[in-house]
Amino acid sequence: MSTIAPTPAPATLPLEPAPAPPARRRRSGRIRWGMWISLAVIVLFGFAPVYWLLVTSLTPSDRVFAFPPALFPTQITFEHYATVFGNAQIFGYLRNSVIVSVITAVLSVVVSMYMGYAFSKYRFVGRKSLMYFVLSSQMFPQALLLVTLYLVFAQFGLLNTYLALILSFTTFTLPLCVWMLKGFFDALPDDLIEAARIDGAGPWRIFHSVVFPLAAPGLVAAGLFAFVRGWNDFIFALTLAGPDRQTLPPGLVNTFISEASTSWPALMAASLIVSVPVCVAFILLQRFLVGGITAGAVKG
Amino acid sequence: MTSSSVTAHDTTPRRRLGSRLGDRTFLVFLLLPGVVLLCTIVLYPLIRSLVSAFFDENLLYPGMEFVGFENIAAVLADDFGRLVWQTLIFTVGATILPFLIGLALALVLNQSFPGQRLLRGAFLIPWLIPGVVVSFLWMWIFDANYGVLNGILMSLGAIDSPVAWLFQTDTARGALVIAKTWNTFPWVMVMLLAALQTVPGELHEAASMDGAGVVRRFFAVTWPHIRGVAALVVLLEFIWNFQHFDTIFVLTGGGPAGTTSTFATEVYDSAFRGYDLGHAGALGIVWMALLTVLVVVYVWLSERGEKGVSR
């Protein structure tokens, strides 16, 4: 399955321009109209919510609860961004998010680098079953896993610690990284390893001096994916972290949503800020995007 | 990547490396950390939760009492039909709608026109932003009192007074499906775009010489090329939606009156609101059994697809 199989390294497929299609000389007017209308609807559906997110975050507080809301702002303000950055709690959540996501990413990459290499370059008894285990561990329902992770962590006194968050994030980042990195190692020619062997290098040396440097771009890509997945997690962080260890997604809920009222513009401003690192990571990852997304097909 | 790669490389010349490089201790070193970690954080908790299905166990009190199949029988008798139905409504809706939108968009963006490249990137935004942000955003759009959706519909005269989309039994499901659709259609688009690029342009040329219209060419030329990927996309979406939690939890919390609850929200509720671990575990067993069927179909389909494409 060439399109779905891990297309390693420089797979730039969908962001590159497509080869020019044949001229459609006889396309009927009706179909062209239908196409334009459906495209317009999809464009509206795709972008209007993002537009509304932006507009709300820039709307002065006294106008947010005007109804019907003004679709085009007559007055913009940055007060809500100031509110978000002026909130000391938010910086605590931000720090937790960075710590937990970075450590999760590093742990996942280190562990899955070895596992992915073994799956790619070694043949051993039980290899296929083990690979299916890794694959299917992404299919286990998070909500169910959450309940027992809570019990296990409670038993070992790990609730409300960074470790609890890192370990619980690893349940979904590790399988993803293993599959991505196996794809990268598959793309490295065996001849390299053979050559190093003939030069007398042992397996340990071959991996760390020959394979590792070549796989570095793949490791970075996998790490970024893991970072983003950890950064985005809501439910594990909400349940397993206490107030001191809460990351941004549940932290935003605590800060801006309450039974009595919700500060929508501030929440939208904070939401945009949370999305920034993800977008930056995406821009850095563009080169690996298809390989990554399709590897993520194991768990999107 | 699918399980296809489980089988994809088995027949390569690499097989001989296994024996020659076969330094057993090194292999153990490679695999051990991953295996230990996965067993501790995935396998053990999972077994633990399935075990609790057979016990009367409460989150607040220590100790557990063996009750056999009582919990599972209770789930099958009380919730089963309702949960399967409600989970299916969400799953089917949140699979079909993004598929149709993603397919339409992929077909359009596969043409070359000015700005096409930029548009491909921009359409990924809904998929890129964190899921919880997606949930907040739609919560605000659907807001009963000040939501922009009510604002627009009232200006258009479609409704007379604001509608509480997320709090009415007849609209809440649709609202959830729309929010989830917005989040996932870009993924479908990317997967299908990748598939569309395998369709040879000459085939289209030839078909259009023979007088085939756009629709005809889609079904005769394009569809057969992307069918395999499309099937996998649908199945994966189906599996993920079947266990989806975040959007439902944030937007409706399973309400109103339990009409949007699924296996995911119900397991969460029975464990953390009802403190009934036995019930949560029993729900989990039933849920996992249904999921296993889906995953088996997925593995079977991707292995079959593997054979079909790599001939």
PDB file of N, CA, C and O in Angstrom, chain B residues 37-98:
ATOM      1  N   LEU B  37       7.780  -0.596  29.391  1.00  0.00           N
ATOM      2  CA  LEU B  37       6.950   0.596  29.519  1.00  0.00           C
ATOM      3  C   LEU B  37       5.513   0.311  29.081  1.00  0.00           C
ATOM      4  O   LEU B  37       4.552   0.648  29.783  1.00  0.00           O
ATOM      5  N   LEU B  38       5.357  -0.332  27.925  1.00  0.00           N
ATOM      6  CA  LEU B  38       4.010  -0.589  27.420  1.00  0.00           C
ATOM      7  C   LEU B  38       3.245  -1.556  28.318  1.00  0.00           C
ATOM      8  O   LEU B  38       2.044  -1.420  28.507  1.00  0.00           O
ATOM      9  N   CYS B  39       3.964  -2.533  28.867  1.00  0.00           N
ATOM     10  CA  CYS B  39       3.278  -3.472  29.758  1.00  0.00           C
ATOM     11  C   CYS B  39       2.818  -2.757  31.024  1.00  0.00           C
ATOM     12  O   CYS B  39       1.738  -3.026  31.541  1.00  0.00           O
ATOM     13  N   THR B  40       3.631  -1.833  31.531  1.00  0.00           N
ATOM     14  CA  THR B  40       3.276  -1.142  32.768  1.00  0.00           C
ATOM     15  C   THR B  40       2.140  -0.157  32.575  1.00  0.00           C
ATOM     16  O   THR B  40       1.242  -0.070  33.409  1.00  0.00           O
ATOM     17  N   ILE B  41       2.205   0.608  31.476  1.00  0.00           N
ATOM     18  CA  ILE B  41       1.226   1.694  31.372  1.00  0.00           C
ATOM     19  C   ILE B  41       0.049   1.371  30.461  1.00  0.00           C
ATOM     20  O   ILE B  41      -0.930   2.103  30.460  1.00  0.00           O
ATOM     21  N   VAL B  42       0.123   0.300  29.681  1.00  0.00           N
ATOM     22  CA  VAL B  42      -1.025  -0.031  28.841  1.00  0.00           C
ATOM     23  C   VAL B  42      -1.603  -1.394  29.218  1.00  0.00           C
ATOM     24  O   VAL B  42      -2.777  -1.501  29.561  1.00  0.00           O
ATOM     25  N   LEU B  43      -0.761  -2.413  29.182  1.00  0.00           N
ATOM     26  CA  LEU B  43      -1.278  -3.766  29.359  1.00  0.00           C
ATOM     27  C   LEU B  43      -1.806  -4.001  30.776  1.00  0.00           C
ATOM     28  O   LEU B  43      -2.943  -4.440  30.961  1.00  0.00           O
ATOM     29  N   TYR B  44      -0.977  -3.675  31.778  1.00  0.00           N
ATOM     30  CA  TYR B  44      -1.411  -3.912  33.149  1.00  0.00           C
ATOM     31  C   TYR B  44      -2.684  -3.134  33.507  1.00  0.00           C
ATOM     32  O   TYR B  44      -3.650  -3.713  33.994  1.00  0.00           O
ATOM     33  N   PRO B  45      -2.729  -1.821  33.234  1.00  0.00           N
ATOM     34  CA  PRO B  45      -3.958  -1.086  33.571  1.00  0.00           C
ATOM     35  C   PRO B  45      -5.181  -1.660  32.859  1.00  0.00           C
ATOM     36  O   PRO B  45      -6.269  -1.726  33.439  1.00  0.00           O
ATOM     37  N   LEU B  46      -4.972  -2.086  31.622  1.00  0.00           N
ATOM     38  CA  LEU B  46      -6.098  -2.606  30.870  1.00  0.00           C
ATOM     39  C   LEU B  46      -6.624  -3.893  31.491  1.00  0.00           C
ATOM     40  O   LEU B  46      -7.835  -4.065  31.672  1.00  0.00           O
ATOM     41  N   ILE B  47      -5.690  -4.791  31.818  1.00  0.00           N
ATOM     42  CA  ILE B  47      -6.099  -6.049  32.452  1.00  0.00           C
ATOM     43  C   ILE B  47      -6.789  -5.751  33.789  1.00  0.00           C
ATOM     44  O   ILE B  47      -7.839  -6.288  34.107  1.00  0.00           O
ATOM     45  N   ARG B  48      -6.187  -4.812  34.512  1.00  0.00           N
ATOM     46  CA  ARG B  48      -6.745  -4.409  35.801  1.00  0.00           C
ATOM     47  C   ARG B  48      -8.199  -3.929  35.658  1.00  0.00           C
ATOM     48  O   ARG B  48      -9.060  -4.270  36.464  1.00  0.00           O
ATOM     49  N   SER B  49      -8.469  -3.160  34.616  1.00  0.00           N
ATOM     50  CA  SER B  49      -9.829  -2.631  34.473  1.00  0.00           C
ATOM     51  C   SER B  49     -10.794  -3.729  34.049  1.00  0.00           C
ATOM     52  O   SER B  49     -11.957  -3.722  34.436  1.00  0.00           O
ATOM     53  N   LEU B  50     -10.284  -4.682  33.261  1.00  0.00           N
ATOM     54  CA  LEU B  50     -11.170  -5.764  32.860  1.00  0.00           C
ATOM     55  C   LEU B  50     -11.459  -6.689  34.038  1.00  0.00           C
ATOM     56  O   LEU B  50     -12.562  -7.210  34.177  1.00  0.00           O
ATOM     57  N   VAL B  51     -10.434  -6.838  34.907  1.00  0.00           N
ATOM     58  CA  VAL B  51     -10.638  -7.661  36.100  1.00  0.00           C
ATOM     59  C   VAL B  51     -11.699  -7.035  37.001  1.00  0.00           C
ATOM     60  O   VAL B  51     -12.574  -7.718  37.535  1.00  0.00           O
ATOM     61  N   SER B  52     -11.668  -5.716  37.131  1.00  0.00           N
ATOM     62  CA  SER B  52     -12.603  -5.082  38.063  1.00  0.00           C
ATOM     63  C   SER B  52     -14.051  -5.245  37.613  1.00  0.00           C
ATOM     64  O   SER B  52     -14.972  -5.054  38.407  1.00  0.00           O
ATOM     65  N   ALA B  53     -14.244  -5.620  36.349  1.00  0.00           N
ATOM     66  CA  ALA B  53     -15.599  -5.876  35.873  1.00  0.00           C
ATOM     67  C   ALA B  53     -16.249  -7.027  36.652  1.00  0.00           C
ATOM     68  O   ALA B  53     -17.467  -7.093  36.757  1.00  0.00           O
ATOM     69  N   PHE B  54     -15.407  -7.922  37.199  1.00  0.00           N
ATOM     70  CA  PHE B  54     -15.954  -9.099  37.877  1.00  0.00           C
ATOM     71  C   PHE B  54     -16.052  -8.896  39.389  1.00  0.00           C
ATOM     72  O   PHE B  54     -16.317  -9.812  40.138  1.00  0.00           O
ATOM     73  N   PHE B  55     -15.780  -7.666  39.819  1.00  0.00           N
ATOM     74  CA  PHE B  55     -15.808  -7.389  41.253  1.00  0.00           C
ATOM     75  C   PHE B  55     -16.728  -6.220  41.546  1.00  0.00           C
ATOM     76  O   PHE B  55     -16.979  -5.383  40.681  1.00  0.00           O
ATOM     77  N   ASP B  56     -17.211  -6.204  42.761  1.00  0.00           N
ATOM     78  CA  ASP B  56     -17.917  -5.027  43.229  1.00  0.00           C
ATOM     79  C   ASP B  56     -16.862  -4.145  43.870  1.00  0.00           C
ATOM     80  O   ASP B  56     -16.330  -4.468  44.924  1.00  0.00           O
ATOM     81  N   GLU B  57     -16.537  -3.055  43.181  1.00  0.00           N
ATOM     82  CA  GLU B  57     -15.408  -2.247  43.629  1.00  0.00           C
ATOM     83  C   GLU B  57     -15.789  -0.780  43.555  1.00  0.00           C
ATOM     84  O   GLU B  57     -16.378  -0.337  42.575  1.00  0.00           O
ATOM     85  N   ASN B  58     -15.453  -0.051  44.608  1.00  0.00           N
ATOM     86  CA  ASN B  58     -15.808   1.361  44.651  1.00  0.00           C
ATOM     87  C   ASN B  58     -14.547   2.193  44.778  1.00  0.00           C
ATOM     88  O   ASN B  58     -13.626   1.852  45.499  1.00  0.00           O
ATOM     89  N   LEU B  59     -14.525   3.300  44.038  1.00  0.00           N
ATOM     90  CA  LEU B  59     -13.349   4.161  44.034  1.00  0.00           C
ATOM     91  C   LEU B  59     -13.068   4.738  45.412  1.00  0.00           C
ATOM     92  O   LEU B  59     -11.936   5.036  45.764  1.00  0.00           O
ATOM     93  N   LEU B  60     -14.112   4.899  46.221  1.00  0.00           N
ATOM     94  CA  LEU B  60     -13.953   5.579  47.504  1.00  0.00           C
ATOM     95  C   LEU B  60     -13.581   4.636  48.645  1.00  0.00           C
ATOM     96  O   LEU B  60     -13.035   5.068  49.647  1.00  0.00           O
ATOM     97  N   TYR B  61     -13.916   3.342  48.512  1.00  0.00           N
ATOM     98  CA  TYR B  61     -13.645   2.413  49.606  1.00  0.00           C
ATOM     99  C   TYR B  61     -12.679   1.342  49.151  1.00  0.00           C
ATOM    100  O   TYR B  61     -12.758   0.877  48.013  1.00  0.00           O
ATOM    101  N   PRO B  62     -11.779   0.933  50.041  1.00  0.00           N
ATOM    102  CA  PRO B  62     -10.858  -0.140  49.677  1.00  0.00           C
ATOM    103  C   PRO B  62     -11.596  -1.476  49.631  1.00  0.00           C
ATOM    104  O   PRO B  62     -12.691  -1.603  50.183  1.00  0.00           O
ATOM    105  N   GLY B  63     -10.966  -2.431  48.978  1.00  0.00           N
ATOM    106  CA  GLY B  63     -11.507  -3.772  48.968  1.00  0.00           C
ATOM    107  C   GLY B  63     -12.405  -4.033  47.786  1.00  0.00           C
ATOM    108  O   GLY B  63     -12.985  -3.116  47.215  1.00  0.00           O
ATOM    109  N   MET B  64     -12.479  -5.295  47.389  1.00  0.00           N
ATOM    110  CA  MET B  64     -13.334  -5.673  46.284  1.00  0.00           C
ATOM    111  C   MET B  64     -13.955  -7.034  46.556  1.00  0.00           C
ATOM    112  O   MET B  64     -13.372  -7.895  47.202  1.00  0.00           O
ATOM    113  N   GLU B  65     -15.184  -7.174  46.069  1.00  0.00           N
ATOM    114  CA  GLU B  65     -15.903  -8.414  46.336  1.00  0.00           C
ATOM    115  C   GLU B  65     -16.263  -9.056  44.996  1.00  0.00           C
ATOM    116  O   GLU B  65     -16.829  -8.399  44.120  1.00  0.00           O
ATOM    117  N   PHE B  66     -15.924 -10.345  44.861  1.00  0.00           N
ATOM    118  CA  PHE B  66     -16.153 -11.029  43.592  1.00  0.00           C
ATOM    119  C   PHE B  66     -17.657 -11.193  43.328  1.00  0.00           C
ATOM    120  O   PHE B  66     -18.396 -11.667  44.182  1.00  0.00           O
ATOM    121  N   VAL B  67     -18.097 -10.760  42.153  1.00  0.00           N
ATOM    122  CA  VAL B  67     -19.518 -10.907  41.847  1.00  0.00           C
ATOM    123  C   VAL B  67     -19.751 -11.638  40.530  1.00  0.00           C
ATOM    124  O   VAL B  67     -20.871 -11.703  40.039  1.00  0.00           O
ATOM    125  N   GLY B  68     -18.676 -12.153  39.919  1.00  0.00           N
ATOM    126  CA  GLY B  68     -18.841 -12.883  38.668  1.00  0.00           C
ATOM    127  C   GLY B  68     -19.338 -12.011  37.546  1.00  0.00           C
ATOM    128  O   GLY B  68     -18.863 -10.894  37.356  1.00  0.00           O
ATOM    129  N   PHE B  69     -20.321 -12.503  36.834  1.00  0.00           N
ATOM    130  CA  PHE B  69     -20.789 -11.785  35.649  1.00  0.00           C
ATOM    131  C   PHE B  69     -21.905 -10.785  35.950  1.00  0.00           C
ATOM    132  O   PHE B  69     -22.547 -10.291  35.041  1.00  0.00           O
ATOM    133  N   GLU B  70     -22.120 -10.521  37.228  1.00  0.00           N
ATOM    134  CA  GLU B  70     -23.222  -9.644  37.620  1.00  0.00           C
ATOM    135  C   GLU B  70     -23.160  -8.271  36.942  1.00  0.00           C
ATOM    136  O   GLU B  70     -24.143  -7.788  36.395  1.00  0.00           O
ATOM    137  N   ASN B  71     -21.958  -7.653  37.000  1.00  0.00           N
ATOM    138  CA  ASN B  71     -21.801  -6.319  36.407  1.00  0.00           C
ATOM    139  C   ASN B  71     -22.068  -6.331  34.908  1.00  0.00           C
ATOM    140  O   ASN B  71     -22.730  -5.455  34.365  1.00  0.00           O
ATOM    141  N   ILE B  72     -21.477  -7.332  34.255  1.00  0.00           N
ATOM    142  CA  ILE B  72     -21.628  -7.400  32.800  1.00  0.00           C
ATOM    143  C   ILE B  72     -23.090  -7.643  32.434  1.00  0.00           C
ATOM    144  O   ILE B  72     -23.631  -7.014  31.517  1.00  0.00           O
ATOM    145  N   ALA B  73     -23.732  -8.532  33.202  1.00  0.00           N
ATOM    146  CA  ALA B  73     -25.154  -8.798  32.950  1.00  0.00           C
ATOM    147  C   ALA B  73     -25.966  -7.525  33.129  1.00  0.00           C
ATOM    148  O   ALA B  73     -26.871  -7.225  32.340  1.00  0.00           O
ATOM    149  N   ALA B  74     -25.595  -6.742  34.157  1.00  0.00           N
ATOM    150  CA  ALA B  74     -26.330  -5.497  34.409  1.00  0.00           C
ATOM    151  C   ALA B  74     -26.161  -4.536  33.241  1.00  0.00           C
ATOM    152  O   ALA B  74     -27.120  -3.896  32.801  1.00  0.00           O
ATOM    153  N   VAL B  75     -24.939  -4.441  32.726  1.00  0.00           N
ATOM    154  CA  VAL B  75     -24.692  -3.542  31.581  1.00  0.00           C
ATOM    155  C   VAL B  75     -25.517  -3.998  30.385  1.00  0.00           C
ATOM    156  O   VAL B  75     -26.193  -3.194  29.731  1.00  0.00           O
ATOM    157  N   LEU B  76     -25.468  -5.304  30.111  1.00  0.00           N
ATOM    158  CA  LEU B  76     -26.184  -5.806  28.941  1.00  0.00           C
ATOM    159  C   LEU B  76     -27.691  -5.603  29.092  1.00  0.00           C
ATOM    160  O   LEU B  76     -28.393  -5.350  28.115  1.00  0.00           O
ATOM    161  N   ALA B  77     -28.175  -5.713  30.344  1.00  0.00           N
ATOM    162  CA  ALA B  77     -29.618  -5.579  30.551  1.00  0.00           C
ATOM    163  C   ALA B  77     -30.063  -4.123  30.508  1.00  0.00           C
ATOM    164  O   ALA B  77     -31.110  -3.802  29.953  1.00  0.00           O
ATOM    165  N   ASP B  78     -29.251  -3.224  31.099  1.00  0.00           N
ATOM    166  CA  ASP B  78     -29.719  -1.841  31.245  1.00  0.00           C
ATOM    167  C   ASP B  78     -29.292  -0.909  30.117  1.00  0.00           C
ATOM    168  O   ASP B  78     -30.115  -0.324  29.428  1.00  0.00           O
ATOM    169  N   ASP B  79     -27.971  -0.749  29.980  1.00  0.00           N
ATOM    170  CA  ASP B  79     -27.468   0.341  29.146  1.00  0.00           C
ATOM    171  C   ASP B  79     -27.179  -0.059  27.715  1.00  0.00           C
ATOM    172  O   ASP B  79     -27.068   0.797  26.842  1.00  0.00           O
ATOM    173  N   PHE B  80     -26.967  -1.347  27.488  1.00  0.00           N
ATOM    174  CA  PHE B  80     -26.339  -1.786  26.264  1.00  0.00           C
ATOM    175  C   PHE B  80     -26.964  -1.195  25.001  1.00  0.00           C
ATOM    176  O   PHE B  80     -26.312  -0.510  24.228  1.00  0.00           O
ATOM    177  N   GLY B  81     -28.257  -1.430  24.828  1.00  0.00           N
ATOM    178  CA  GLY B  81     -28.915  -0.986  23.607  1.00  0.00           C
ATOM    179  C   GLY B  81     -28.804   0.519  23.401  1.00  0.00           C
ATOM    180  O   GLY B  81     -28.418   0.991  22.333  1.00  0.00           O
ATOM    181  N   ARG B  82     -29.074   1.252  24.458  1.00  0.00           N
ATOM    182  CA  ARG B  82     -29.040   2.711  24.377  1.00  0.00           C
ATOM    183  C   ARG B  82     -27.625   3.197  24.028  1.00  0.00           C
ATOM    184  O   ARG B  82     -27.442   4.044  23.159  1.00  0.00           O
ATOM    185  N   LEU B  83     -26.603   2.615  24.713  1.00  0.00           N
ATOM    186  CA  LEU B  83     -25.239   3.081  24.486  1.00  0.00           C
ATOM    187  C   LEU B  83     -24.748   2.733  23.088  1.00  0.00           C
ATOM    188  O   LEU B  83     -24.114   3.547  22.423  1.00  0.00           O
ATOM    189  N   VAL B  84     -25.037   1.512  22.650  1.00  0.00           N
ATOM    190  CA  VAL B  84     -24.605   1.125  21.303  1.00  0.00           C
ATOM    191  C   VAL B  84     -25.251   2.057  20.291  1.00  0.00           C
ATOM    192  O   VAL B  84     -24.589   2.595  19.400  1.00  0.00           O
ATOM    193  N   TRP B  85     -26.525   2.298  20.464  1.00  0.00           N
ATOM    194  CA  TRP B  85     -27.256   3.155  19.541  1.00  0.00           C
ATOM    195  C   TRP B  85     -26.664   4.566  19.521  1.00  0.00           C
ATOM    196  O   TRP B  85     -26.355   5.120  18.474  1.00  0.00           O
ATOM    197  N   GLN B  86     -26.478   5.137  20.718  1.00  0.00           N
ATOM    198  CA  GLN B  86     -25.987   6.522  20.784  1.00  0.00           C
ATOM    199  C   GLN B  86     -24.545   6.641  20.322  1.00  0.00           C
ATOM    200  O   GLN B  86     -24.165   7.610  19.673  1.00  0.00           O
ATOM    201  N   THR B  87     -23.735   5.618  20.650  1.00  0.00           N
ATOM    202  CA  THR B  87     -22.356   5.641  20.190  1.00  0.00           C
ATOM    203  C   THR B  87     -22.329   5.540  18.663  1.00  0.00           C
ATOM    204  O   THR B  87     -21.554   6.234  17.994  1.00  0.00           O
ATOM    205  N   LEU B  88     -23.215   4.690  18.115  1.00  0.00           N
ATOM    206  CA  LEU B  88     -23.250   4.520  16.661  1.00  0.00           C
ATOM    207  C   LEU B  88     -23.705   5.790  15.948  1.00  0.00           C
ATOM    208  O   LEU B  88     -23.160   6.141  14.905  1.00  0.00           O
ATOM    209  N   ILE B  89     -24.710   6.464  16.521  1.00  0.00           N
ATOM    210  CA  ILE B  89     -25.183   7.693  15.873  1.00  0.00           C
ATOM    211  C   ILE B  89     -24.030   8.674  15.730  1.00  0.00           C
ATOM    212  O   ILE B  89     -23.771   9.211  14.654  1.00  0.00           O
ATOM    213  N   PHE B  90     -23.318   8.880  16.839  1.00  0.00           N
ATOM    214  CA  PHE B  90     -22.190   9.814  16.788  1.00  0.00           C
ATOM    215  C   PHE B  90     -21.126   9.307  15.817  1.00  0.00           C
ATOM    216  O   PHE B  90     -20.624  10.052  14.974  1.00  0.00           O
ATOM    217  N   THR B  91     -20.789   8.025  15.936  1.00  0.00           N
ATOM    218  CA  THR B  91     -19.697   7.471  15.139  1.00  0.00           C
ATOM    219  C   THR B  91     -19.989   7.548  13.649  1.00  0.00           C
ATOM    220  O   THR B  91     -19.147   7.992  12.862  1.00  0.00           O
ATOM    221  N   VAL B  92     -21.184   7.138  13.269  1.00  0.00           N
ATOM    222  CA  VAL B  92     -21.522   7.136  11.846  1.00  0.00           C
ATOM    223  C   VAL B  92     -21.562   8.568  11.307  1.00  0.00           C
ATOM    224  O   VAL B  92     -20.963   8.882  10.278  1.00  0.00           O
ATOM    225  N   GLY B  93     -22.223   9.457  12.047  1.00  0.00           N
ATOM    226  CA  GLY B  93     -22.305  10.849  11.608  1.00  0.00           C
ATOM    227  C   GLY B  93     -20.939  11.479  11.487  1.00  0.00           C
ATOM    228  O   GLY B  93     -20.613  12.111  10.473  1.00  0.00           O
ATOM    229  N   ALA B  94     -20.104  11.288  12.512  1.00  0.00           N
ATOM    230  CA  ALA B  94     -18.795  11.935  12.535  1.00  0.00           C
ATOM    231  C   ALA B  94     -17.790  11.218  11.635  1.00  0.00           C
ATOM    232  O   ALA B  94     -16.636  11.608  11.558  1.00  0.00           O
ATOM    233  N   THR B  95     -18.227  10.144  10.969  1.00  0.00           N
ATOM    234  CA  THR B  95     -17.361   9.490   9.995  1.00  0.00           C
ATOM    235  C   THR B  95     -17.774   9.881   8.575  1.00  0.00           C
ATOM    236  O   THR B  95     -16.938  10.242   7.753  1.00  0.00           O
ATOM    237  N   ILE B  96     -19.088   9.824   8.328  1.00  0.00           N
ATOM    238  CA  ILE B  96     -19.564  10.075   6.965  1.00  0.00           C
ATOM    239  C   ILE B  96     -19.391  11.537   6.560  1.00  0.00           C
ATOM    240  O   ILE B  96     -18.892  11.841   5.475  1.00  0.00           O
ATOM    241  N   LEU B  97     -19.779  12.446   7.440  1.00  0.00           N
ATOM    242  CA  LEU B  97     -19.740  13.863   7.076  1.00  0.00           C
ATOM    243  C   LEU B  97     -18.313  14.341   6.755  1.00  0.00           C
ATOM    244  O   LEU B  97     -18.092  14.921   5.688  1.00  0.00           O
ATOM    245  N   PRO B  98     -17.325  14.081   7.630  1.00  0.00           N
ATOM    246  CA  PRO B  98     -15.962  14.490   7.283  1.00  0.00           C
ATOM    247  C   PRO B  98     -15.454  13.788   6.025  1.00  0.00           C
ATOM    248  O   PRO B  98     -14.686  14.359   5.265  1.00  0.00           O
TER     249      PRO B  98
END
